[in-house]
Amino acid sequence: MIEFEALANCASSGACIVNQVTSGLIIGMLLFLVASGLTLIFGVLNIINFAHGSFYMMGAYVAFTAYALTGNYFIAAIFGAIGAGLLGVFFERFIISRVYGQNVLLQLLVCYAFILIMDDVVKLVWGAEYLAMGIPDEFRLAPIRLFGGFIPPLYIFLIITAVVIGFGAMLLIAKTRFGSIVRAIAENPSMVGALGIRVPLYLALLFAIGCALAGVAGALAAPVRSLTPGMGLGILVESFIVTVIGGMGSIPGAFFAALILGLTRAVGSIGFPLFVDGAMFMMMALVLIFKPTGLLGGGGVKR
Amino acid sequence: MLEINGLVKKFGGVTATNDVSMSFAEGSLSAVIGPNGAGKTTLFNQITGHLLPDQGEILLNGENLVGLKPREIVAKGLGRAFQVASIFPTFSVLDALMSSVSAHEMKSEKLFQPFDNKVVRERAEQLLAVLGLESVGHVASSKISHGDQKVLDIGLALALKPRVLLLDEPTAGMGPDERWQMVRTVQRLWEDNNLTLIFIEHDMDIVFEIAQHIHVLRYGALIASGNADEIRTNEEVIEAYLGRELEEDA
Amino acid sequence: MSMFRNFSKEILWVLGAFLAIVFVGLFVDHPWPKDFLTSLFAFGLLAMSLNLLIGFAGMVSFGHAAYFAMGGYCFGLLLQSTSFTGSLGPYSVPLAIILAVFGTGVYAAAVGAICARLNEIYFAFLTLAFQMFLYSVILSWVDLTGGDQGLMGGIPRPLFLGIDLSQALDRYVFCAGLFCLCILFLRIIDKSAFGQSLRMIRDNQERAEFLGVRTYRIKVICFTIAGMIASVGGIILALFTSGAYPEWAFWAQSGEAIFMIMLGGSTVFVGPILGAVLLRLINDVVQMYTSHNELVTGIVILLVVLGLRRGILDFVIDKIKDRREAKFLADLEAKKEDQ
């Protein structure tokens, strides 16, 4: 089951180690962005956005088109985030807010419907074929040499940007006035409403931010992943595993869990390629059995 | 019958139950009173297994209940009704009682036995009559009056044929008329069923009128126990209540 | 044999339904009704067993199709193994069914034991995650499962007890029999003390615990039974299509099953079957006009969920109940005024 020889070969080569660690970091940090959006929305609204992967997908496709039009990767990424954020506002206002406080069945169904619709919309607009954005012009630079391995500058940019944005979102919630209002809404929405604050507006904004995090992850990933309708679901399940392991509602928890998962994927692709998914699920099951609140999480998991 | 010895429960720095000992004689009707935050419901939660005490023991006929699960404690004959009526909203009143009877008959895991059978139905109908809920027997539990819901909650506990029954503020949220009606119902149920009944209550008139024995809690500690006359004249109790009223006035 | 006496009414009803279904098979020549009904047996069992979780116990699973697919794959793989059919001969079909159902039951019990302690949002997501796990196993274990091609080459169906499952009529009646047996079992649970415990858990789990109900244990048992019945649905579909395909384990299959329940009604016993019929019809009609049936299905779901907010039969039953209760309460008031 485990290919020890391949692992040993890799461990003895600096280039292989550097490659695997970089690819693990990219997987992990993109997951971190998606998961922090999921956990942000859950923390305040106590809703798991099952349609979260659709916003990741939209971010990627919008960025693809924006890059094709402008030729600028940075602008494309910003468009990806804004596109997913706007779609998030639409989804929150017209669909999910109508089932706030209702049973999970209805929430699940509207998300299911939204995923179906978005997948088909992408097929209508962009076609059902795989699309590839390719390495953007800005990053057609010589790779950086490290311990005998080569790291493309794009990868370094991706990793750093994802970490900065993810923790930026955490600071937004922890340190700003917007954040304190949103946290107050999570505690007691009717009280905050009585103070004259427009709760629905803040909820829509928060939802938009959560979706924009997924969108920017999709946009950043566009050069290194192929785009296809339905690409959102895989990342949704993985980012859920991240939030379970890290603890629902905790962004630092999501960071550590995403790191663990990304590296597991990278090492696993060499050492146990058939068992990578299994290893992730096993980790999640172990956390749920022994520490159901997640490694850095609060409470509220048990019924 | 039921005996509590040296019970301690702390939440962080707050001592919710501070070395409490009390005993309840078989067939007695006792009240637990005290100002808000005195730890009355916390005490109940420890007796029924919701909360694990840090120290002390809870003896039912000499058997320690500490560490048992709520349902194991229920099986030993200790029933409970809640401050906010805890019922099954979509069930009709009769269905709810039948469910409780069926659970008591150890049927809840039986795949091939009909839920609706003669024995269960007859007992549930008896209960319905005892509780005075016949007229709403076929109405959904969520649609009957608040007072009826509280009675139904007690009825669910009674279906288990408990020897000890704990009622957490049976008259909470009721108007004056409804309150006394409830008190009479509770008194009647106690007499007819040979229960050891313990209740939490805020209304002193009710407590002094029906309780044989009264335990007063303050800041988690037991400050007095005795009959109505003893409690009425107890200095510490007067201070606990008057002191609070003075603070509220200020 | 008190079980037969206790549930004689249910047994007669299901027997009647079975005879009616067989009647359709014998006297309608066109293949469409038989094909439609056979696929309905499969998806109906998926939806009905999921409703044991959702409608009865209030456990909203988003990964129920996993057990459906597992039933189909286990059954197909057993019969494709020549050593299995070779050594068991005429017993291989019934034995494959039993092994597939109980194998799925063991897996469902393990997943249920992990998930049943969680709150409902976590429960929904975790069941989905386990389904995606199974899906990725099916896709990546190509040697065993055929990967994204599915189990190809047909499933051999050796003759047993004079039943030849390669014959359309035999297969139809046999599938109808499996379906009716499962429906009877579900109906008995519906009427049993166990079924009532599930409803107690749905309405107020804490109170149920305080009335002495072992809620965790009951939820795990319920999850296991639901998984086993779903696997029978998968077996029927595997018999029908003579194969097994990874889409069966895809998340959208679970989403569809949830929508069947929601569409037909979760509080009425036959609600999910009605939902399955309606969704099949919607799909068939939409496919005639457009290839973008996901888009249309999504919009239909949004309209039903945000408009009706409950299933069609729920809606009807609620109306009847409301009227009856209003009348009853009005009578009560009138009586009080007379006194």
mmCIF file of C-alpha atoms in Angstrom, chain C:
data_model
loop_
_atom_site.group_PDB
_atom_site.id
_atom_site.type_symbol
_atom_site.label_atom_id
_atom_site.label_comp_id
_atom_site.label_asym_id
_atom_site.label_seq_id
_atom_site.Cartn_x
_atom_site.Cartn_y
_atom_site.Cartn_z
ATOM 1 C CA MET C 1 -46.223 -15.278 14.886
ATOM 2 C CA SER C 2 -47.792 -12.389 16.720
ATOM 3 C CA MET C 3 -45.939 -10.067 14.357
ATOM 4 C CA PHE C 4 -48.169 -11.174 11.486
ATOM 5 C CA ARG C 5 -51.273 -10.656 13.584
ATOM 6 C CA ASN C 6 -50.124 -7.254 14.830
ATOM 7 C CA PHE C 7 -49.300 -5.975 11.398
ATOM 8 C CA SER C 8 -51.871 -7.908 9.352
ATOM 9 C CA LYS C 9 -53.337 -4.713 7.893
ATOM 10 C CA GLU C 10 -49.944 -3.498 6.654
ATOM 11 C CA ILE C 11 -49.119 -6.933 5.238
ATOM 12 C CA LEU C 12 -52.408 -7.071 3.313
ATOM 13 C CA TRP C 13 -51.906 -3.595 1.888
ATOM 14 C CA VAL C 14 -48.425 -4.342 0.636
ATOM 15 C CA LEU C 15 -49.538 -7.698 -0.747
ATOM 16 C CA GLY C 16 -52.297 -5.895 -2.648
ATOM 17 C CA ALA C 17 -49.819 -3.390 -4.028
ATOM 18 C CA PHE C 18 -47.511 -6.224 -5.096
ATOM 19 C CA LEU C 19 -50.310 -7.994 -6.958
ATOM 20 C CA ALA C 20 -51.275 -4.753 -8.704
ATOM 21 C CA ILE C 21 -47.674 -4.222 -9.802
ATOM 22 C CA VAL C 22 -47.431 -7.820 -11.091
ATOM 23 C CA PHE C 23 -50.723 -7.315 -12.886
ATOM 24 C CA VAL C 24 -49.243 -4.334 -14.753
ATOM 25 C CA GLY C 25 -46.267 -6.483 -15.731
ATOM 26 C CA LEU C 26 -48.416 -9.357 -17.014
ATOM 27 C CA PHE C 27 -51.005 -7.447 -18.969
ATOM 28 C CA VAL C 28 -49.294 -4.317 -20.261
ATOM 29 C CA ASP C 29 -47.263 -5.190 -23.317
ATOM 30 C CA HIS C 30 -45.360 -1.947 -23.790
ATOM 31 C CA PRO C 31 -41.966 -1.969 -21.993
ATOM 32 C CA TRP C 32 -42.232 1.643 -20.724
ATOM 33 C CA PRO C 33 -44.388 1.018 -17.599
ATOM 34 C CA LYS C 34 -42.171 -1.867 -16.512
ATOM 35 C CA ASP C 35 -38.973 0.103 -17.032
ATOM 36 C CA PHE C 36 -40.378 3.175 -15.357
ATOM 37 C CA LEU C 37 -41.618 1.169 -12.382
ATOM 38 C CA THR C 38 -38.362 -0.774 -12.027
ATOM 39 C CA SER C 39 -36.306 2.401 -11.850
ATOM 40 C CA LEU C 40 -38.938 3.726 -9.465
ATOM 41 C CA PHE C 41 -38.414 0.659 -7.222
ATOM 42 C CA ALA C 42 -34.722 1.544 -7.044
ATOM 43 C CA PHE C 43 -34.981 5.293 -6.505
ATOM 44 C CA GLY C 44 -38.132 4.931 -4.412
ATOM 45 C CA LEU C 45 -36.246 2.736 -1.951
ATOM 46 C CA LEU C 46 -33.395 5.256 -1.894
ATOM 47 C CA ALA C 47 -35.819 8.058 -1.040
ATOM 48 C CA MET C 48 -37.951 6.006 1.372
ATOM 49 C CA SER C 49 -34.925 4.784 3.319
ATOM 50 C CA LEU C 50 -33.483 8.297 3.458
ATOM 51 C CA ASN C 51 -36.783 9.480 4.861
ATOM 52 C CA LEU C 52 -36.359 7.032 7.720
ATOM 53 C CA LEU C 53 -33.471 9.318 8.679
ATOM 54 C CA ILE C 54 -34.853 12.714 7.664
ATOM 55 C CA GLY C 55 -38.593 12.483 8.215
ATOM 56 C CA PHE C 56 -38.605 10.050 11.136
ATOM 57 C CA ALA C 57 -35.487 10.777 13.147
ATOM 58 C CA GLY C 58 -34.699 14.296 11.935
ATOM 59 C CA MET C 59 -31.209 13.253 10.834
ATOM 60 C CA VAL C 60 -30.580 15.131 7.586
ATOM 61 C CA SER C 61 -28.063 12.969 5.740
ATOM 62 C CA PHE C 62 -26.465 14.388 2.604
ATOM 63 C CA GLY C 63 -24.611 11.184 1.793
ATOM 64 C CA HIS C 64 -27.241 8.517 1.590
ATOM 65 C CA ALA C 65 -26.572 7.521 -2.027
ATOM 66 C CA ALA C 66 -23.270 6.032 -0.828
ATOM 67 C CA TYR C 67 -25.144 3.006 0.546
ATOM 68 C CA PHE C 68 -27.262 2.778 -2.584
ATOM 69 C CA ALA C 69 -24.102 2.618 -4.703
ATOM 70 C CA MET C 70 -22.373 0.260 -2.327
ATOM 71 C CA GLY C 71 -25.271 -2.192 -2.563
ATOM 72 C CA GLY C 72 -25.133 -2.121 -6.340
ATOM 73 C CA TYR C 73 -21.346 -2.484 -6.538
ATOM 74 C CA CYS C 74 -21.111 -5.263 -3.946
ATOM 75 C CA PHE C 75 -23.856 -7.214 -5.673
ATOM 76 C CA GLY C 76 -22.341 -6.744 -9.118
ATOM 77 C CA LEU C 77 -18.794 -7.528 -8.014
ATOM 78 C CA LEU C 78 -19.841 -10.729 -6.241
ATOM 79 C CA LEU C 79 -21.693 -12.038 -9.263
ATOM 80 C CA GLN C 80 -18.909 -11.047 -11.645
ATOM 81 C CA SER C 81 -16.468 -13.124 -9.624
ATOM 82 C CA THR C 82 -16.366 -16.524 -11.289
ATOM 83 C CA SER C 83 -15.186 -18.246 -8.138
ATOM 84 C CA PHE C 84 -18.276 -16.938 -6.324
ATOM 85 C CA THR C 85 -20.808 -18.009 -8.937
ATOM 86 C CA GLY C 86 -18.844 -21.181 -9.689
ATOM 87 C CA SER C 87 -18.862 -22.469 -6.138
ATOM 88 C CA LEU C 88 -22.399 -21.388 -5.246
ATOM 89 C CA GLY C 89 -24.225 -22.003 -8.500
ATOM 90 C CA PRO C 90 -27.966 -21.524 -8.098
ATOM 91 C CA TYR C 91 -27.523 -19.975 -4.651
ATOM 92 C CA SER C 92 -25.290 -17.182 -5.907
ATOM 93 C CA VAL C 93 -27.950 -14.531 -6.620
ATOM 94 C CA PRO C 94 -29.788 -14.720 -3.277
ATOM 95 C CA LEU C 95 -26.508 -14.999 -1.422
ATOM 96 C CA ALA C 96 -25.027 -12.032 -3.285
ATOM 97 C CA ILE C 97 -28.060 -9.980 -2.278
ATOM 98 C CA ILE C 98 -27.750 -10.960 1.368
ATOM 99 C CA LEU C 99 -24.000 -10.305 1.440
ATOM 100 C CA ALA C 100 -24.350 -6.951 -0.336
ATOM 101 C CA VAL C 101 -27.070 -5.809 2.064
ATOM 102 C CA PHE C 102 -25.247 -6.878 5.202
ATOM 103 C CA GLY C 103 -21.880 -5.644 3.944
ATOM 104 C CA THR C 104 -23.413 -2.235 3.358
ATOM 105 C CA GLY C 105 -25.029 -2.475 6.779
ATOM 106 C CA VAL C 106 -21.654 -2.938 8.455
ATOM 107 C CA TYR C 107 -20.216 0.086 6.645
ATOM 108 C CA ALA C 108 -23.306 2.175 7.442
ATOM 109 C CA ALA C 109 -23.074 1.188 11.099
ATOM 110 C CA ALA C 110 -19.458 2.363 11.252
ATOM 111 C CA VAL C 111 -20.237 5.696 9.595
ATOM 112 C CA GLY C 112 -23.379 6.063 11.716
ATOM 113 C CA ALA C 113 -21.456 5.433 14.919
ATOM 114 C CA ILE C 114 -19.124 8.321 14.084
ATOM 115 C CA CYS C 115 -21.805 10.712 12.802
ATOM 116 C CA ALA C 116 -24.780 10.103 15.102
ATOM 117 C CA ARG C 117 -23.339 12.097 18.000
ATOM 118 C CA LEU C 118 -22.940 15.258 15.930
ATOM 119 C CA ASN C 119 -25.355 18.143 15.595
ATOM 120 C CA GLU C 120 -27.419 18.306 12.453
ATOM 121 C CA ILE C 121 -25.231 20.638 10.378
ATOM 122 C CA TYR C 122 -22.110 18.600 11.079
ATOM 123 C CA PHE C 123 -24.084 15.437 10.498
ATOM 124 C CA ALA C 124 -25.178 16.591 7.050
ATOM 125 C CA PHE C 125 -21.688 17.575 6.020
ATOM 126 C CA LEU C 126 -19.975 14.560 7.447
ATOM 127 C CA THR C 127 -22.294 12.114 5.736
ATOM 128 C CA LEU C 128 -21.546 13.994 2.506
ATOM 129 C CA ALA C 129 -17.819 13.714 3.171
ATOM 130 C CA PHE C 130 -18.074 9.948 3.669
ATOM 131 C CA GLN C 131 -20.009 9.672 0.450
ATOM 132 C CA MET C 132 -17.319 11.597 -1.443
ATOM 133 C CA PHE C 133 -14.779 9.244 0.098
ATOM 134 C CA LEU C 134 -16.590 6.233 -1.338
ATOM 135 C CA TYR C 135 -16.916 8.026 -4.670
ATOM 136 C CA SER C 136 -13.194 8.686 -4.842
ATOM 137 C CA VAL C 137 -12.460 5.062 -3.921
ATOM 138 C CA ILE C 138 -14.709 3.874 -6.753
ATOM 139 C CA LEU C 139 -13.033 6.228 -9.224
ATOM 140 C CA SER C 140 -9.457 5.482 -8.227
ATOM 141 C CA TRP C 141 -9.631 1.717 -7.618
ATOM 142 C CA VAL C 142 -9.908 1.059 -11.359
ATOM 143 C CA ASP C 143 -8.787 -2.595 -11.207
ATOM 144 C CA LEU C 144 -11.744 -3.529 -9.058
ATOM 145 C CA THR C 145 -14.501 -1.074 -9.975
ATOM 146 C CA GLY C 146 -13.702 -0.089 -13.535
ATOM 147 C CA GLY C 147 -13.222 3.508 -12.409
ATOM 148 C CA ASP C 148 -15.329 6.067 -14.243
ATOM 149 C CA GLN C 149 -16.513 3.438 -16.733
ATOM 150 C CA GLY C 150 -18.385 1.559 -14.026
ATOM 151 C CA LEU C 151 -18.799 -2.214 -13.752
ATOM 152 C CA MET C 152 -18.759 -3.242 -17.385
ATOM 153 C CA GLY C 153 -19.439 -6.481 -19.160
ATOM 154 C CA GLY C 154 -22.790 -7.207 -17.580
ATOM 155 C CA ILE C 155 -23.663 -8.966 -14.366
ATOM 156 C CA PRO C 156 -24.223 -12.741 -14.693
ATOM 157 C CA ARG C 157 -27.476 -13.893 -13.141
ATOM 158 C CA PRO C 158 -27.535 -17.679 -12.671
ATOM 159 C CA LEU C 159 -30.962 -19.274 -12.576
ATOM 160 C CA PHE C 160 -32.344 -19.923 -9.088
ATOM 161 C CA LEU C 161 -35.662 -21.378 -7.858
ATOM 162 C CA GLY C 162 -36.848 -21.300 -11.448
ATOM 163 C CA ILE C 163 -36.383 -17.542 -11.642
ATOM 164 C CA ASP C 164 -34.431 -16.359 -14.663
ATOM 165 C CA LEU C 165 -33.402 -12.752 -14.054
ATOM 166 C CA SER C 166 -32.216 -12.279 -17.608
ATOM 167 C CA GLN C 167 -35.900 -12.473 -18.611
ATOM 168 C CA ALA C 168 -37.604 -9.060 -18.474
ATOM 169 C CA LEU C 169 -40.755 -10.288 -16.741
ATOM 170 C CA ASP C 170 -38.971 -12.440 -14.147
ATOM 171 C CA ARG C 171 -36.670 -9.541 -13.356
ATOM 172 C CA TYR C 172 -39.558 -7.109 -13.065
ATOM 173 C CA VAL C 173 -41.540 -9.314 -10.685
ATOM 174 C CA PHE C 174 -38.446 -10.140 -8.645
ATOM 175 C CA CYS C 175 -37.550 -6.443 -8.273
ATOM 176 C CA ALA C 176 -41.153 -5.667 -7.360
ATOM 177 C CA GLY C 177 -40.946 -8.360 -4.677
ATOM 178 C CA LEU C 178 -37.769 -6.892 -3.200
ATOM 179 C CA PHE C 179 -39.287 -3.436 -3.279
ATOM 180 C CA CYS C 180 -42.510 -4.531 -1.578
ATOM 181 C CA LEU C 181 -40.641 -6.434 1.129
ATOM 182 C CA CYS C 182 -38.622 -3.341 1.956
ATOM 183 C CA ILE C 183 -41.696 -1.113 1.923
ATOM 184 C CA LEU C 184 -43.436 -3.541 4.274
ATOM 185 C CA PHE C 185 -40.440 -3.455 6.591
ATOM 186 C CA LEU C 186 -40.434 0.368 6.551
ATOM 187 C CA ARG C 187 -44.165 0.452 7.206
ATOM 188 C CA ILE C 188 -43.764 -1.877 10.184
ATOM 189 C CA ILE C 189 -41.050 0.427 11.554
ATOM 190 C CA ASP C 190 -43.410 3.348 10.971
ATOM 191 C CA LYS C 191 -46.037 1.703 13.163
ATOM 192 C CA SER C 192 -43.647 0.196 15.701
ATOM 193 C CA ALA C 193 -42.491 1.411 19.071
ATOM 194 C CA PHE C 194 -39.039 1.883 17.534
ATOM 195 C CA GLY C 195 -40.494 4.212 14.898
ATOM 196 C CA GLN C 196 -42.130 6.257 17.613
ATOM 197 C CA SER C 197 -38.773 6.537 19.387
ATOM 198 C CA LEU C 198 -37.340 7.981 16.165
ATOM 199 C CA ARG C 199 -40.059 10.621 16.097
ATOM 200 C CA MET C 200 -39.398 11.415 19.756
ATOM 201 C CA ILE C 201 -35.737 11.998 18.888
ATOM 202 C CA ARG C 202 -36.729 14.230 15.982
ATOM 203 C CA ASP C 203 -39.068 16.331 18.102
ATOM 204 C CA ASN C 204 -37.043 16.621 21.308
ATOM 205 C CA GLN C 205 -33.983 14.472 21.734
ATOM 206 C CA GLU C 206 -33.187 15.694 25.234
ATOM 207 C CA ARG C 207 -36.663 14.881 26.522
ATOM 208 C CA ALA C 208 -36.529 11.454 24.889
ATOM 209 C CA GLU C 209 -33.253 10.777 26.698
ATOM 210 C CA PHE C 210 -34.949 11.817 29.948
ATOM 211 C CA LEU C 211 -37.782 9.399 29.348
ATOM 212 C CA GLY C 212 -35.255 6.573 29.237
ATOM 213 C CA VAL C 213 -34.807 6.286 25.470
ATOM 214 C CA ARG C 214 -31.270 5.292 24.425
ATOM 215 C CA THR C 215 -31.086 7.916 21.709
ATOM 216 C CA TYR C 216 -27.548 7.347 20.391
ATOM 217 C CA ARG C 217 -28.051 3.612 20.033
ATOM 218 C CA ILE C 218 -31.384 4.086 18.317
ATOM 219 C CA LYS C 219 -29.931 6.627 15.884
ATOM 220 C CA VAL C 220 -27.102 4.276 14.911
ATOM 221 C CA ILE C 221 -29.561 1.402 14.403
ATOM 222 C CA CYS C 222 -31.757 3.682 12.300
ATOM 223 C CA PHE C 223 -28.782 4.785 10.200
ATOM 224 C CA THR C 224 -27.791 1.169 9.631
ATOM 225 C CA ILE C 225 -31.267 0.037 8.614
ATOM 226 C CA ALA C 226 -31.623 3.020 6.274
ATOM 227 C CA GLY C 227 -28.287 2.149 4.659
ATOM 228 C CA MET C 228 -29.292 -1.485 4.198
ATOM 229 C CA ILE C 229 -32.603 -0.600 2.562
ATOM 230 C CA ALA C 230 -30.864 1.901 0.275
ATOM 231 C CA SER C 231 -28.506 -0.910 -0.738
ATOM 232 C CA VAL C 232 -31.493 -2.980 -1.879
ATOM 233 C CA GLY C 233 -32.392 -0.028 -4.123
ATOM 234 C CA GLY C 234 -28.874 -0.175 -5.554
ATOM 235 C CA ILE C 235 -29.174 -3.924 -6.112
ATOM 236 C CA ILE C 236 -32.417 -3.433 -8.031
ATOM 237 C CA LEU C 237 -30.774 -0.799 -10.223
ATOM 238 C CA ALA C 238 -27.759 -3.063 -10.787
ATOM 239 C CA LEU C 239 -30.093 -5.876 -11.861
ATOM 240 C CA PHE C 240 -31.994 -3.494 -14.115
ATOM 241 C CA THR C 241 -28.984 -1.913 -15.837
ATOM 242 C CA SER C 242 -26.790 -5.030 -15.567
ATOM 243 C CA GLY C 243 -23.974 -2.832 -14.282
ATOM 244 C CA ALA C 244 -23.031 -0.312 -11.611
ATOM 245 C CA TYR C 245 -21.846 3.230 -12.214
ATOM 246 C CA PRO C 246 -19.919 5.789 -10.160
ATOM 247 C CA GLU C 247 -22.675 8.422 -10.611
ATOM 248 C CA TRP C 248 -24.708 6.392 -8.149
ATOM 249 C CA ALA C 249 -22.230 7.385 -5.462
ATOM 250 C CA PHE C 250 -21.993 10.996 -6.616
ATOM 251 C CA TRP C 251 -23.231 13.681 -4.236
ATOM 252 C CA ALA C 252 -25.893 14.835 -6.722
ATOM 253 C CA GLN C 253 -27.624 11.459 -6.295
ATOM 254 C CA SER C 254 -28.055 12.204 -2.591
ATOM 255 C CA GLY C 255 -29.230 15.728 -3.344
ATOM 256 C CA GLU C 256 -31.814 14.305 -5.723
ATOM 257 C CA ALA C 257 -33.047 11.856 -3.077
ATOM 258 C CA ILE C 258 -33.423 14.689 -0.581
ATOM 259 C CA PHE C 259 -35.421 16.630 -3.107
ATOM 260 C CA MET C 260 -37.692 13.632 -3.758
ATOM 261 C CA ILE C 261 -38.524 13.595 -0.048
ATOM 262 C CA MET C 262 -39.028 17.320 0.100
ATOM 263 C CA LEU C 263 -41.176 17.314 -3.039
ATOM 264 C CA GLY C 264 -43.487 14.490 -2.005
ATOM 265 C CA GLY C 265 -43.586 15.178 1.724
ATOM 266 C CA SER C 266 -41.512 13.893 4.623
ATOM 267 C CA THR C 267 -44.273 13.483 7.203
ATOM 268 C CA VAL C 268 -46.433 11.180 5.086
ATOM 269 C CA PHE C 269 -45.357 7.564 4.666
ATOM 270 C CA VAL C 270 -45.690 7.386 0.871
ATOM 271 C CA GLY C 271 -44.510 10.990 0.366
ATOM 272 C CA PRO C 272 -41.009 10.078 -0.865
ATOM 273 C CA ILE C 273 -42.434 7.670 -3.465
ATOM 274 C CA LEU C 274 -44.680 10.389 -4.807
ATOM 275 C CA GLY C 275 -41.635 12.658 -4.901
ATOM 276 C CA ALA C 276 -39.651 10.010 -6.776
ATOM 277 C CA VAL C 277 -42.441 9.644 -9.351
ATOM 278 C CA LEU C 278 -42.718 13.407 -9.833
ATOM 279 C CA LEU C 279 -38.978 13.962 -10.132
ATOM 280 C CA ARG C 280 -38.647 11.128 -12.680
ATOM 281 C CA LEU C 281 -41.474 12.685 -14.704
ATOM 282 C CA ILE C 282 -39.962 16.174 -14.450
ATOM 283 C CA ASN C 283 -36.601 14.807 -15.620
ATOM 284 C CA ASP C 284 -38.169 12.950 -18.538
ATOM 285 C CA VAL C 285 -40.129 16.001 -19.678
ATOM 286 C CA VAL C 286 -37.204 18.405 -19.295
ATOM 287 C CA GLN C 287 -34.899 16.089 -21.229
ATOM 288 C CA MET C 288 -37.287 16.201 -24.165
ATOM 289 C CA TYR C 289 -36.848 19.950 -24.522
ATOM 290 C CA THR C 290 -33.366 20.875 -23.350
ATOM 291 C CA SER C 291 -30.005 19.367 -22.506
ATOM 292 C CA HIS C 292 -29.630 21.803 -19.599
ATOM 293 C CA ASN C 293 -31.784 19.818 -17.231
ATOM 294 C CA GLU C 294 -29.623 20.690 -14.200
ATOM 295 C CA LEU C 295 -30.513 24.343 -14.636
ATOM 296 C CA VAL C 296 -34.215 23.575 -14.889
ATOM 297 C CA THR C 297 -34.146 21.106 -11.985
ATOM 298 C CA GLY C 298 -32.330 23.698 -9.853
ATOM 299 C CA ILE C 299 -34.953 26.331 -10.601
ATOM 300 C CA VAL C 300 -37.792 23.890 -9.884
ATOM 301 C CA ILE C 301 -36.198 23.050 -6.521
ATOM 302 C CA LEU C 302 -35.833 26.724 -5.622
ATOM 303 C CA LEU C 303 -39.455 27.391 -6.532
ATOM 304 C CA VAL C 304 -40.762 24.462 -4.484
ATOM 305 C CA VAL C 305 -38.504 25.096 -1.467
ATOM 306 C CA LEU C 306 -38.964 28.861 -1.301
ATOM 307 C CA GLY C 307 -42.616 28.710 -2.353
ATOM 308 C CA LEU C 308 -44.243 25.708 -0.665
ATOM 309 C CA ARG C 309 -41.568 25.232 2.039
ATOM 310 C CA ARG C 310 -42.734 21.618 2.510
ATOM 311 C CA GLY C 311 -43.790 18.629 0.458
ATOM 312 C CA ILE C 312 -47.016 18.329 -1.471
ATOM 313 C CA LEU C 313 -48.509 15.684 0.835
ATOM 314 C CA ASP C 314 -47.258 17.575 3.932
ATOM 315 C CA PHE C 315 -49.126 20.556 2.632
ATOM 316 C CA VAL C 316 -52.345 18.576 2.152
ATOM 317 C CA ILE C 317 -52.107 16.890 5.561
ATOM 318 C CA ASP C 318 -51.364 20.185 7.319
ATOM 319 C CA LYS C 319 -54.443 21.747 5.750
ATOM 320 C CA ILE C 320 -56.652 18.851 6.852
ATOM 321 C CA LYS C 321 -55.206 18.860 10.374
ATOM 322 C CA ASP C 322 -55.544 22.620 10.727
ATOM 323 C CA ARG C 323 -59.160 22.465 9.712
ATOM 324 C CA ARG C 324 -59.913 19.578 12.073
ATOM 325 C CA GLU C 325 -58.187 21.273 14.988
ATOM 326 C CA ALA C 326 -59.815 24.626 14.334
ATOM 327 C CA LYS C 327 -63.216 22.933 14.347
ATOM 328 C CA PHE C 328 -62.378 21.014 17.511
ATOM 329 C CA LEU C 329 -61.197 24.141 19.356
ATOM 330 C CA ALA C 330 -64.222 26.098 18.179
ATOM 331 C CA ASP C 331 -66.506 23.338 19.532
ATOM 332 C CA LEU C 332 -64.613 23.458 22.822
ATOM 333 C CA GLU C 333 -65.120 27.223 23.076
ATOM 334 C CA ALA C 334 -68.798 26.838 22.295
ATOM 335 C CA LYS C 335 -69.176 24.219 25.019
ATOM 336 C CA LYS C 336 -67.480 26.488 27.551
ATOM 337 C CA GLU C 337 -69.813 29.355 26.679
ATOM 338 C CA ASP C 338 -72.857 27.112 27.110
ATOM 339 C CA GLN C 339 -71.860 26.233 30.656
#
